[in-house]
Tab-separated table of N, CA, C and O in Angstrom:
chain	number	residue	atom	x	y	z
A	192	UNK	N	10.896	22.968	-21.121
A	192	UNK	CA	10.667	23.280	-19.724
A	192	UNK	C	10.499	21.985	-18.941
A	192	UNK	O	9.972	21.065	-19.567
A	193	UNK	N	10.827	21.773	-17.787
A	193	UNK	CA	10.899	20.968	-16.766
A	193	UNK	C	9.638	21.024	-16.182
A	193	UNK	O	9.026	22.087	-16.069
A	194	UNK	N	9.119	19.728	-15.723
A	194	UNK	CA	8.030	19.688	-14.482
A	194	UNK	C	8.386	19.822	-13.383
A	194	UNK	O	9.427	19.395	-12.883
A	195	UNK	N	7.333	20.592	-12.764
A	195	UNK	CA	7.532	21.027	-11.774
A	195	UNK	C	7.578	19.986	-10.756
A	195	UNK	O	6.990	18.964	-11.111
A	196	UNK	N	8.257	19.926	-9.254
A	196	UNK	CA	8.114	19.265	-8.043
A	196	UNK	C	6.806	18.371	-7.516
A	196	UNK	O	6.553	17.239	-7.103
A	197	UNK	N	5.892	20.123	-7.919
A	197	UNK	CA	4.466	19.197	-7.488
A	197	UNK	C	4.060	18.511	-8.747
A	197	UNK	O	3.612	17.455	-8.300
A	198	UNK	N	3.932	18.448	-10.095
A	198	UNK	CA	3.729	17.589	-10.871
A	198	UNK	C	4.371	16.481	-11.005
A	198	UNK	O	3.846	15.558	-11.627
A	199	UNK	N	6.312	16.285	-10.150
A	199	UNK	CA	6.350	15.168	-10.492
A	199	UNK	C	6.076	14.136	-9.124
A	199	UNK	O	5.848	12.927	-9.118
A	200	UNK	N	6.173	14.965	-8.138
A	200	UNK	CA	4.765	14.303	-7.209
A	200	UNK	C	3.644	13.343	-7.178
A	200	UNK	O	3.387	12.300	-6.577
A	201	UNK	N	3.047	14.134	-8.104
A	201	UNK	CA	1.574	13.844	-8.031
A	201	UNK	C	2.010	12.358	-8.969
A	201	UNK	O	1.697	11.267	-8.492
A	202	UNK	N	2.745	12.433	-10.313
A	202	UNK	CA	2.732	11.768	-10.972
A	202	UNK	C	3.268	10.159	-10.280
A	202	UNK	O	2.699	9.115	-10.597
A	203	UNK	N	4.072	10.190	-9.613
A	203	UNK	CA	4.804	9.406	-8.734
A	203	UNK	C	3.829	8.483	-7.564
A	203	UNK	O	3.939	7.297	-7.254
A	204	UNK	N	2.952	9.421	-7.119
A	204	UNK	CA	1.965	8.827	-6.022
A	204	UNK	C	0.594	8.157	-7.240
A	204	UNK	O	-0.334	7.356	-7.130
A	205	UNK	N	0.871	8.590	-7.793
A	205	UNK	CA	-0.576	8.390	-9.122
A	205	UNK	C	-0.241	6.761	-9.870
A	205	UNK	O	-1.166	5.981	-10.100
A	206	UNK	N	0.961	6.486	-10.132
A	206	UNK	CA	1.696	5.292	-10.861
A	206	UNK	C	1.673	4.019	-9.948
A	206	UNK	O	1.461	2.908	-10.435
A	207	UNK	N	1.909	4.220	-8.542
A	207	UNK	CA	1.469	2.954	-8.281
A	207	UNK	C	-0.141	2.538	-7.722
A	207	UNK	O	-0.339	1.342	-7.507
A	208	UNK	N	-1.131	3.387	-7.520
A	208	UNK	CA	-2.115	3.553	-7.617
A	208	UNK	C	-2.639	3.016	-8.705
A	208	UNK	O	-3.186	1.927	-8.526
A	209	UNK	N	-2.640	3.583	-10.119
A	209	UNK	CA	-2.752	2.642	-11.252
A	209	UNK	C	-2.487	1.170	-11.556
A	209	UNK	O	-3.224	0.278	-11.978
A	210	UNK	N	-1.055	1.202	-11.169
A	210	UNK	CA	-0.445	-0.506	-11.172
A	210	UNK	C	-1.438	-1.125	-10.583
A	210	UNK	O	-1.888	-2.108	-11.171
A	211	UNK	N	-1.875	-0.836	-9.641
A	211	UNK	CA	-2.659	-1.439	-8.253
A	211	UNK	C	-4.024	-2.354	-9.090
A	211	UNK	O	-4.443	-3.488	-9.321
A	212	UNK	N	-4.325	-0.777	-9.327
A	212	UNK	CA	-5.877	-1.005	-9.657
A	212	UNK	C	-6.145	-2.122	-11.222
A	212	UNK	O	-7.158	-2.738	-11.552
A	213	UNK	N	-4.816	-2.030	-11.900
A	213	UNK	CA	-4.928	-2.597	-13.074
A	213	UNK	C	-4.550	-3.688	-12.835
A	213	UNK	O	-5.152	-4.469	-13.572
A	214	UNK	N	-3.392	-4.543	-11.748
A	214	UNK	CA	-2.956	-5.775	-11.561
A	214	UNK	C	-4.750	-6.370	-11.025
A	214	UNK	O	-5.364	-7.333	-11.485
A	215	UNK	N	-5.209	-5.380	-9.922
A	215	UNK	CA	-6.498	-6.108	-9.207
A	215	UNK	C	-7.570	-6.096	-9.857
A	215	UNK	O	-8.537	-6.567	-9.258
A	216	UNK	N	-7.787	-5.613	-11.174
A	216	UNK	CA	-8.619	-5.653	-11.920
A	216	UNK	C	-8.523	-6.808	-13.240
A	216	UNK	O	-9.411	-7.256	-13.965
A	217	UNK	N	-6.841	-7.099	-13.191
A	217	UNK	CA	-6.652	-7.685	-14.428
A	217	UNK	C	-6.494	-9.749	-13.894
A	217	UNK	O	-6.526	-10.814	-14.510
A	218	UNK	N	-6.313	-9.282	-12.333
A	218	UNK	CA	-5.429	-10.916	-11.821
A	218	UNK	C	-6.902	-11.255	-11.272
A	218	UNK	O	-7.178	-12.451	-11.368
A	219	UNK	N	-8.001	-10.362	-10.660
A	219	UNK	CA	-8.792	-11.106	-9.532
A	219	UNK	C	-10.324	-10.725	-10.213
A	219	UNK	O	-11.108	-11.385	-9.531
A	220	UNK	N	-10.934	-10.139	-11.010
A	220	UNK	CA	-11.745	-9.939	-11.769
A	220	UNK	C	-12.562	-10.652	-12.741
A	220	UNK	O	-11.841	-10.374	-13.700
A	221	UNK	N	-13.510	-11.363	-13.268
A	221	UNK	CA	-14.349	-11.050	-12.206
A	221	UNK	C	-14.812	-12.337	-11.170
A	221	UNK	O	-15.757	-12.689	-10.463
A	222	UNK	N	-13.618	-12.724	-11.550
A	222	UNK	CA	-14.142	-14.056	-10.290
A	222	UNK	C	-13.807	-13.848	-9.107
A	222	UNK	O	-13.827	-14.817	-8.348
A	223	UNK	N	-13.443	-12.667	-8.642
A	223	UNK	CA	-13.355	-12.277	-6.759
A	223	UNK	C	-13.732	-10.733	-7.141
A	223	UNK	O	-12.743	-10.022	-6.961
A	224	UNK	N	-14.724	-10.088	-7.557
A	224	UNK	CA	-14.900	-8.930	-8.057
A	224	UNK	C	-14.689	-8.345	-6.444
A	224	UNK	O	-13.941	-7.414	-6.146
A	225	UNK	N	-15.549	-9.140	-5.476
A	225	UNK	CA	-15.372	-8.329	-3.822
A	225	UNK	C	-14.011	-7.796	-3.364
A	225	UNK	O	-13.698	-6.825	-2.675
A	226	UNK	N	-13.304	-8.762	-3.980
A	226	UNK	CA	-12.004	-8.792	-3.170
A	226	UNK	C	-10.932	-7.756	-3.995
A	226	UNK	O	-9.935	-7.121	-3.651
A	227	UNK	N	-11.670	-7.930	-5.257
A	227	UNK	CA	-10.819	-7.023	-6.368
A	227	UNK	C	-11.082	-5.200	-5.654
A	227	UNK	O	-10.343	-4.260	-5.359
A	228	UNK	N	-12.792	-5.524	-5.635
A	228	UNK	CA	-12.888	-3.484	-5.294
A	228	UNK	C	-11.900	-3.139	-3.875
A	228	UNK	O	-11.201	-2.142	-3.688
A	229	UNK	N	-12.118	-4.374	-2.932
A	229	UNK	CA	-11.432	-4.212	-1.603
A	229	UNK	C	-9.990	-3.786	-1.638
A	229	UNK	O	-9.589	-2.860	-0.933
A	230	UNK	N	-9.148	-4.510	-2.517
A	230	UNK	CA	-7.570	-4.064	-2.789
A	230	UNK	C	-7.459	-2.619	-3.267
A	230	UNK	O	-6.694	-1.716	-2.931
A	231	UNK	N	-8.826	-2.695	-4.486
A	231	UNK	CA	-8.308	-1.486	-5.181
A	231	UNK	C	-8.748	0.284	-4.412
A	231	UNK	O	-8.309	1.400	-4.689
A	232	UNK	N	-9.829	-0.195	-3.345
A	232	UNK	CA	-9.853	0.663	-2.432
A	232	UNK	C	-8.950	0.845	-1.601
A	232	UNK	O	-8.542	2.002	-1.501
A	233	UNK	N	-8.376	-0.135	-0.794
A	233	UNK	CA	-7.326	0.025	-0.114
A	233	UNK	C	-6.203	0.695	-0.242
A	233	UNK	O	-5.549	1.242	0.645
A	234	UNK	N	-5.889	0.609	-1.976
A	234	UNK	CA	-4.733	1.109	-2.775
A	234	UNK	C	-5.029	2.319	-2.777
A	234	UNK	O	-4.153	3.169	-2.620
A	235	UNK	N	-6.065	2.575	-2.919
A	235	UNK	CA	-6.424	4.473	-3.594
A	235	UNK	C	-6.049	5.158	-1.967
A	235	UNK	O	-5.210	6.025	-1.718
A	236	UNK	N	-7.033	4.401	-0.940
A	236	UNK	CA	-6.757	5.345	0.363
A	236	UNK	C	-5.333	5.568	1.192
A	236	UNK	O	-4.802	6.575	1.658
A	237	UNK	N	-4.943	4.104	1.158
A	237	UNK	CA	-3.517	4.267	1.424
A	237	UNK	C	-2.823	5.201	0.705
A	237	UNK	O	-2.170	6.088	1.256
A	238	UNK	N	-2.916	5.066	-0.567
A	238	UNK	CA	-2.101	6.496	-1.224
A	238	UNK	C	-2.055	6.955	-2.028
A	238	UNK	O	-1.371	7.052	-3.047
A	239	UNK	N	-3.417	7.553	-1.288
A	239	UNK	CA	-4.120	8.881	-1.388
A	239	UNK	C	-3.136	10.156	-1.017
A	239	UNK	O	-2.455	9.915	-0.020
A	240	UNK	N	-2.961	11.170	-1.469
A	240	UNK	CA	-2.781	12.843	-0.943
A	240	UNK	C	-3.158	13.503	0.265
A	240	UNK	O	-2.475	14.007	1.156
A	241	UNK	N	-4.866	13.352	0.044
A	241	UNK	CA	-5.611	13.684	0.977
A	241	UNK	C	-6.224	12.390	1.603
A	241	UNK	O	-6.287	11.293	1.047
A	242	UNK	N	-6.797	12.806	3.236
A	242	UNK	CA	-7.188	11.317	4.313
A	242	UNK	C	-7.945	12.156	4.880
A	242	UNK	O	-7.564	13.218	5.371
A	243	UNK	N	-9.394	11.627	4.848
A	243	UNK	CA	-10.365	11.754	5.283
A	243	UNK	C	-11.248	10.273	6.120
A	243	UNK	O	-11.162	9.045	6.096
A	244	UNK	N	-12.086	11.337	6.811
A	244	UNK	CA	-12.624	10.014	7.358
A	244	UNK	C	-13.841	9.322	6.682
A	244	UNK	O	-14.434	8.387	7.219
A	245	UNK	N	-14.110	9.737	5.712
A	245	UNK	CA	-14.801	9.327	4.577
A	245	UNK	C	-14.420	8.130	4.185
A	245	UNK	O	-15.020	7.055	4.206
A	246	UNK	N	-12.896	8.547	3.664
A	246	UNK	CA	-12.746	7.040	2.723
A	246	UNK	C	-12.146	5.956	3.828
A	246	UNK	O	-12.086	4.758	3.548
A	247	UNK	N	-11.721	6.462	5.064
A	247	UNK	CA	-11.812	5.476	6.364
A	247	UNK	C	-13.096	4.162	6.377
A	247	UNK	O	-12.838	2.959	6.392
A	248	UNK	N	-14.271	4.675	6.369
A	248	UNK	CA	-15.795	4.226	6.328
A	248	UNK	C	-15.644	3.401	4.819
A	248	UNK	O	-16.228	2.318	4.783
A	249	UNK	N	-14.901	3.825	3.559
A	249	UNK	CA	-15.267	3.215	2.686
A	249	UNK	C	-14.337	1.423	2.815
A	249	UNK	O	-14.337	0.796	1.755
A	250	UNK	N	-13.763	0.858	3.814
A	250	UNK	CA	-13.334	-0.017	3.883
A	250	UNK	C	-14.014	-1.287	3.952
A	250	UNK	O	-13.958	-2.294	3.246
A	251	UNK	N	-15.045	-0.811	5.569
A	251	UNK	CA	-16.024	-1.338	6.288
A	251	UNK	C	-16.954	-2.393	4.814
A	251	UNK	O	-16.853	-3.614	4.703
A	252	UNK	N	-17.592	-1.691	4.092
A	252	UNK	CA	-18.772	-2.770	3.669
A	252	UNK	C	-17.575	-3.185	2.534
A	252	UNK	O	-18.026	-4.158	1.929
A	253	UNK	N	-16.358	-2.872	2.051
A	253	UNK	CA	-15.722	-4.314	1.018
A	253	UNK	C	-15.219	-5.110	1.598
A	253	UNK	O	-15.014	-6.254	1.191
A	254	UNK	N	-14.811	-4.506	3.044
A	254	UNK	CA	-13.873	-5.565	3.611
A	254	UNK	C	-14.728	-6.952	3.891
A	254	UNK	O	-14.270	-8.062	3.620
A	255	UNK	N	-16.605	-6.643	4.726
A	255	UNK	CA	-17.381	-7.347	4.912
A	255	UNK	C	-17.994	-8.516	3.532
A	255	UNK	O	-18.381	-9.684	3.490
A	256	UNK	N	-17.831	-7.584	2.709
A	256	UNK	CA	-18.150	-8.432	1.401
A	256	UNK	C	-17.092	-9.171	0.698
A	256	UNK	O	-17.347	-10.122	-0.041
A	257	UNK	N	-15.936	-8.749	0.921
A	257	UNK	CA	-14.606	-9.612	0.762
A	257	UNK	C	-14.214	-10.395	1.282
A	257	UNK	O	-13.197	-11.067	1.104
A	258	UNK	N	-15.178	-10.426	2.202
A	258	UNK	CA	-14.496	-11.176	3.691
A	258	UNK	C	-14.567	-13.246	3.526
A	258	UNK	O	-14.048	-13.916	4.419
A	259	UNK	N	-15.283	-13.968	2.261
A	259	UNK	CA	-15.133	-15.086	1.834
A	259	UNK	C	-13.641	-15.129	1.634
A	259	UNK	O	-12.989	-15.862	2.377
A	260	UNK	N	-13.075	-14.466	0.771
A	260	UNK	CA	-11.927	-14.740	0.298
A	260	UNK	C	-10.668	-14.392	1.101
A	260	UNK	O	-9.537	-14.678	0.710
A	261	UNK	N	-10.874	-13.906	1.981
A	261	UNK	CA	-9.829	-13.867	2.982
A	261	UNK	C	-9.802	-14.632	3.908
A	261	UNK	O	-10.789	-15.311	4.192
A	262	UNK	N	-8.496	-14.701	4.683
A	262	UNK	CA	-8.387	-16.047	5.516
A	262	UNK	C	-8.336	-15.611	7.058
A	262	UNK	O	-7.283	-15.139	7.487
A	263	UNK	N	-9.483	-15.761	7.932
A	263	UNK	CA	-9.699	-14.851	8.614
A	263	UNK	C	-8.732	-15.339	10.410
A	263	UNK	O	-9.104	-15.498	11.573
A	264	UNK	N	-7.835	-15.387	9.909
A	264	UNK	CA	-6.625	-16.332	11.072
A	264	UNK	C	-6.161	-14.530	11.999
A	264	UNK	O	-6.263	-13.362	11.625
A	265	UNK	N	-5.572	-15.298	13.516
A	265	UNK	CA	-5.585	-14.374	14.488
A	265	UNK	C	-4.911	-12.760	13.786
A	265	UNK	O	-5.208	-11.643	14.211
A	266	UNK	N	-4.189	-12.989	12.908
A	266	UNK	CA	-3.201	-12.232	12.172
A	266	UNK	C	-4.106	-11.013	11.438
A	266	UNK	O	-3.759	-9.848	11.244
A	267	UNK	N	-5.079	-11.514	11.176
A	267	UNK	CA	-6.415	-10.480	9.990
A	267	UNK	C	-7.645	-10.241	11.340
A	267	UNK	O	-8.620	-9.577	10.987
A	268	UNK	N	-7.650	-10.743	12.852
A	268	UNK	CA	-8.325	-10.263	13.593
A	268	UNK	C	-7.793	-9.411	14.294
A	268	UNK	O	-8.484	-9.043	15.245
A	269	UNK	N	-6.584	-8.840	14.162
A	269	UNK	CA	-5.812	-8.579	15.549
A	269	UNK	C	-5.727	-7.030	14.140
A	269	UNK	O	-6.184	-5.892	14.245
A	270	UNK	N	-5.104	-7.554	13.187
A	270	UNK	CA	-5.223	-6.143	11.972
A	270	UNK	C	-6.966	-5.781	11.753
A	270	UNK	O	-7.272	-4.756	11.143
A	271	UNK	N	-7.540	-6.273	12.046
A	271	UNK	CA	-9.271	-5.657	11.672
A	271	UNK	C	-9.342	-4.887	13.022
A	271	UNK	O	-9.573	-3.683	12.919
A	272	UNK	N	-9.208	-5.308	14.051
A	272	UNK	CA	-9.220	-5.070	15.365
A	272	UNK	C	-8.202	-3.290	15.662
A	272	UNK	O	-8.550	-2.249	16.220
A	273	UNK	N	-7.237	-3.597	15.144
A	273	UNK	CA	-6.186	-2.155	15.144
A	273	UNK	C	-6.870	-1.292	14.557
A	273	UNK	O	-7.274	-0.236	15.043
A	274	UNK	N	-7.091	-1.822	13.132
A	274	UNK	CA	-7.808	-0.650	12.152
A	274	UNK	C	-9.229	0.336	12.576
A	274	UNK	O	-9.411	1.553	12.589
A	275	UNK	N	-9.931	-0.615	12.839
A	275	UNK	CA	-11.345	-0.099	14.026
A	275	UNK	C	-11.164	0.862	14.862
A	275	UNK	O	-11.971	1.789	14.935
A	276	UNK	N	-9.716	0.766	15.874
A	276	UNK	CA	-9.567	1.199	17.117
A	276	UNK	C	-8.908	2.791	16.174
A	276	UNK	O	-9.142	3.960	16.481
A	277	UNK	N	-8.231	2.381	15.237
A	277	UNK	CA	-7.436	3.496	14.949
A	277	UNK	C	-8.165	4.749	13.833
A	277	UNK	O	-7.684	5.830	13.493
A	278	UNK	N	-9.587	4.066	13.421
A	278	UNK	CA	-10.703	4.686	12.644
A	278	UNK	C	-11.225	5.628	13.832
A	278	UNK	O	-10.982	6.826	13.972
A	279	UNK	N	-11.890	4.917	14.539
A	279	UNK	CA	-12.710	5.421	16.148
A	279	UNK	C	-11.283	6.565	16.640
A	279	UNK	O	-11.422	7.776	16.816
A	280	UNK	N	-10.423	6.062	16.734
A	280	UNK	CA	-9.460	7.622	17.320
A	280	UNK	C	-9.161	8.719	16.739
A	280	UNK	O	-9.116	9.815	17.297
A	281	UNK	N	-8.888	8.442	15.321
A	281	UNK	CA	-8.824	9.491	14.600
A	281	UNK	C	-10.200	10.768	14.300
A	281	UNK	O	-10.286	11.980	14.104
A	282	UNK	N	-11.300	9.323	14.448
A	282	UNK	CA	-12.433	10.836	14.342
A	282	UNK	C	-12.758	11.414	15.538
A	282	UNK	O	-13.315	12.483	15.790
A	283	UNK	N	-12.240	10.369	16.382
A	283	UNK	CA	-13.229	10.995	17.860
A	283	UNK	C	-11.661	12.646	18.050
A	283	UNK	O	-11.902	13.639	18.737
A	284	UNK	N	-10.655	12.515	17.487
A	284	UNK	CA	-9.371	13.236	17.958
A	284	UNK	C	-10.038	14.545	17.056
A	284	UNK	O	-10.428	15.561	17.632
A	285	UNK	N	-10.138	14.328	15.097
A	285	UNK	CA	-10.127	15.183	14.371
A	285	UNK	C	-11.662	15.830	14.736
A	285	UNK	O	-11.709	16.938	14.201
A	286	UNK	N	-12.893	15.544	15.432
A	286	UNK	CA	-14.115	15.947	15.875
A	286	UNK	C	-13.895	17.399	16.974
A	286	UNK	O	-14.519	18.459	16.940
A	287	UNK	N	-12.738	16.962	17.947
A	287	UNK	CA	-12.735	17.289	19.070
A	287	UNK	C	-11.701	18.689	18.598
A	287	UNK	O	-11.671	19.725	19.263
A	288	UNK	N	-10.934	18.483	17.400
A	288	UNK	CA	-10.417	19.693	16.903
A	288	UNK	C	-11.232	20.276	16.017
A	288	UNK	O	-10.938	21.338	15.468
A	289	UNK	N	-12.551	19.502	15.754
A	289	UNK	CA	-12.490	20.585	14.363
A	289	UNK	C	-14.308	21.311	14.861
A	289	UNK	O	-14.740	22.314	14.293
A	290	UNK	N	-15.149	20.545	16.001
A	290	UNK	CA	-16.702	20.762	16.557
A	290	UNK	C	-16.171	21.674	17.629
A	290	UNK	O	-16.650	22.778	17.889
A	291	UNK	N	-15.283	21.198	18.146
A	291	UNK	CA	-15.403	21.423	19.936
A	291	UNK	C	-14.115	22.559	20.114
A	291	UNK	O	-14.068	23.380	21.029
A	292	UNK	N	-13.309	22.446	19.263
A	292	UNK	CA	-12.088	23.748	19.234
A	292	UNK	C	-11.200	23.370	19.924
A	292	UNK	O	-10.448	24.167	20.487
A	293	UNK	N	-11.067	21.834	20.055
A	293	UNK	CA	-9.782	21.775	21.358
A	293	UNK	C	-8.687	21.730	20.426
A	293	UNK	O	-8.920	21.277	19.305
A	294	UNK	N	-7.397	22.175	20.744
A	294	UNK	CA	-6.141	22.181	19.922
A	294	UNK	C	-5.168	21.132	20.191
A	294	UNK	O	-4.039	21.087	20.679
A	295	UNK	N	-6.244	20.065	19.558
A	295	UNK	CA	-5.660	18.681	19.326
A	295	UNK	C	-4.661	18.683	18.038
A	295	UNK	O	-4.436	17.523	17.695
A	296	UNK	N	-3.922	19.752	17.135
A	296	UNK	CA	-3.551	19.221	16.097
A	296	UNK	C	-1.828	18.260	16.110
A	296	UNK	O	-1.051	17.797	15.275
A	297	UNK	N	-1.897	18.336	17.133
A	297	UNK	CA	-0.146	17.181	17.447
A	297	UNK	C	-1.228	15.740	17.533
A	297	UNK	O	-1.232	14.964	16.578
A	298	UNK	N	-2.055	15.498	18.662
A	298	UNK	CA	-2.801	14.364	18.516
A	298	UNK	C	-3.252	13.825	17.620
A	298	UNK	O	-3.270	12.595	17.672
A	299	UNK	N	-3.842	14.554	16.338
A	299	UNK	CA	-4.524	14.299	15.637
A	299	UNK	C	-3.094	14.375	14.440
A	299	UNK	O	-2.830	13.197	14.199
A	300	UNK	N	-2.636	14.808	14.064
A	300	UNK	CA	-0.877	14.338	13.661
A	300	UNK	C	-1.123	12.709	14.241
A	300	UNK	O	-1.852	11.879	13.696
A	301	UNK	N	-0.494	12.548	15.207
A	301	UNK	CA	-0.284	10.983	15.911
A	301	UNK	C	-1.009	9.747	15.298
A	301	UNK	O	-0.488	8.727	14.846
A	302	UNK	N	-2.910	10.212	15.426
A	302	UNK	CA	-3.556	9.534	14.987
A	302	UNK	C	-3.722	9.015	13.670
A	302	UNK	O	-4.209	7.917	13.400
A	303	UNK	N	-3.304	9.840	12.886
A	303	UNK	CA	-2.862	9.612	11.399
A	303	UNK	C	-1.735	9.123	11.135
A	303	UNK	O	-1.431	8.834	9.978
A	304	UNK	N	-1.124	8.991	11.904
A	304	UNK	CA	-0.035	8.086	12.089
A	304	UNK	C	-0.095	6.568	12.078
A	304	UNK	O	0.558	5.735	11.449
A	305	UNK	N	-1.268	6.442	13.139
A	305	UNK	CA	-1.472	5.174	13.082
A	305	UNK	C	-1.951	3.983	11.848
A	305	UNK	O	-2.056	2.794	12.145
């Protein structure tokens, strides 16, 4: 029997996730352990299945504790700066659909976009 679509899916989004976590565990460990959890978070949320604003928030304190080893030039202020703006829109968008009942779900599409 053949796997199914959604198993070979899952398996597909799951493989470079692994690579990720095993190159940043195996190249930067433990002598940038900050910078190691920071990639390997980054890797899981980026692609991730599901996006929540949970693991949005989980960026904030590695990025701050990673933040020696990165090189903090206009290029990583102007991307810290987007990311913030585009954290703050997405919840204030997915709040306003999901507390308040407004039928934001094209906006909130958009915002996840970003």
């Amino acid at each position: 029997s053949s796997p199914s679509l959604s198993t070979t899916v899952s398996l597909l989004t799951f493989l470079p996730q692994s690579i990720i976590a095993f190159l940043c565990s195996v190249k930067l460990s433990p002598s940038r352990l900050p910078l190691s959890l920071f990639l390997t978070t980054l890797s899981f949320v980026t692609l991730n299945k599901v996006y929540t604003a949970q693991y949005l928030l989980w960026y904030l304190p590695l990025a701050l504790v990673s933040s020696p080893y990165l090189s903090w030039g206009p290029w990583l202020y102007r991307s810290a700066a987007f990311s913030l703006f585009s954290i703050v829109a997405w919840l204030l968008t997915a709040g306003g659909l999901e507390h308040m009942g407004y039928a934001w779900h094209l906006q909130l599409h958009f915002m996840g976009l970003l």
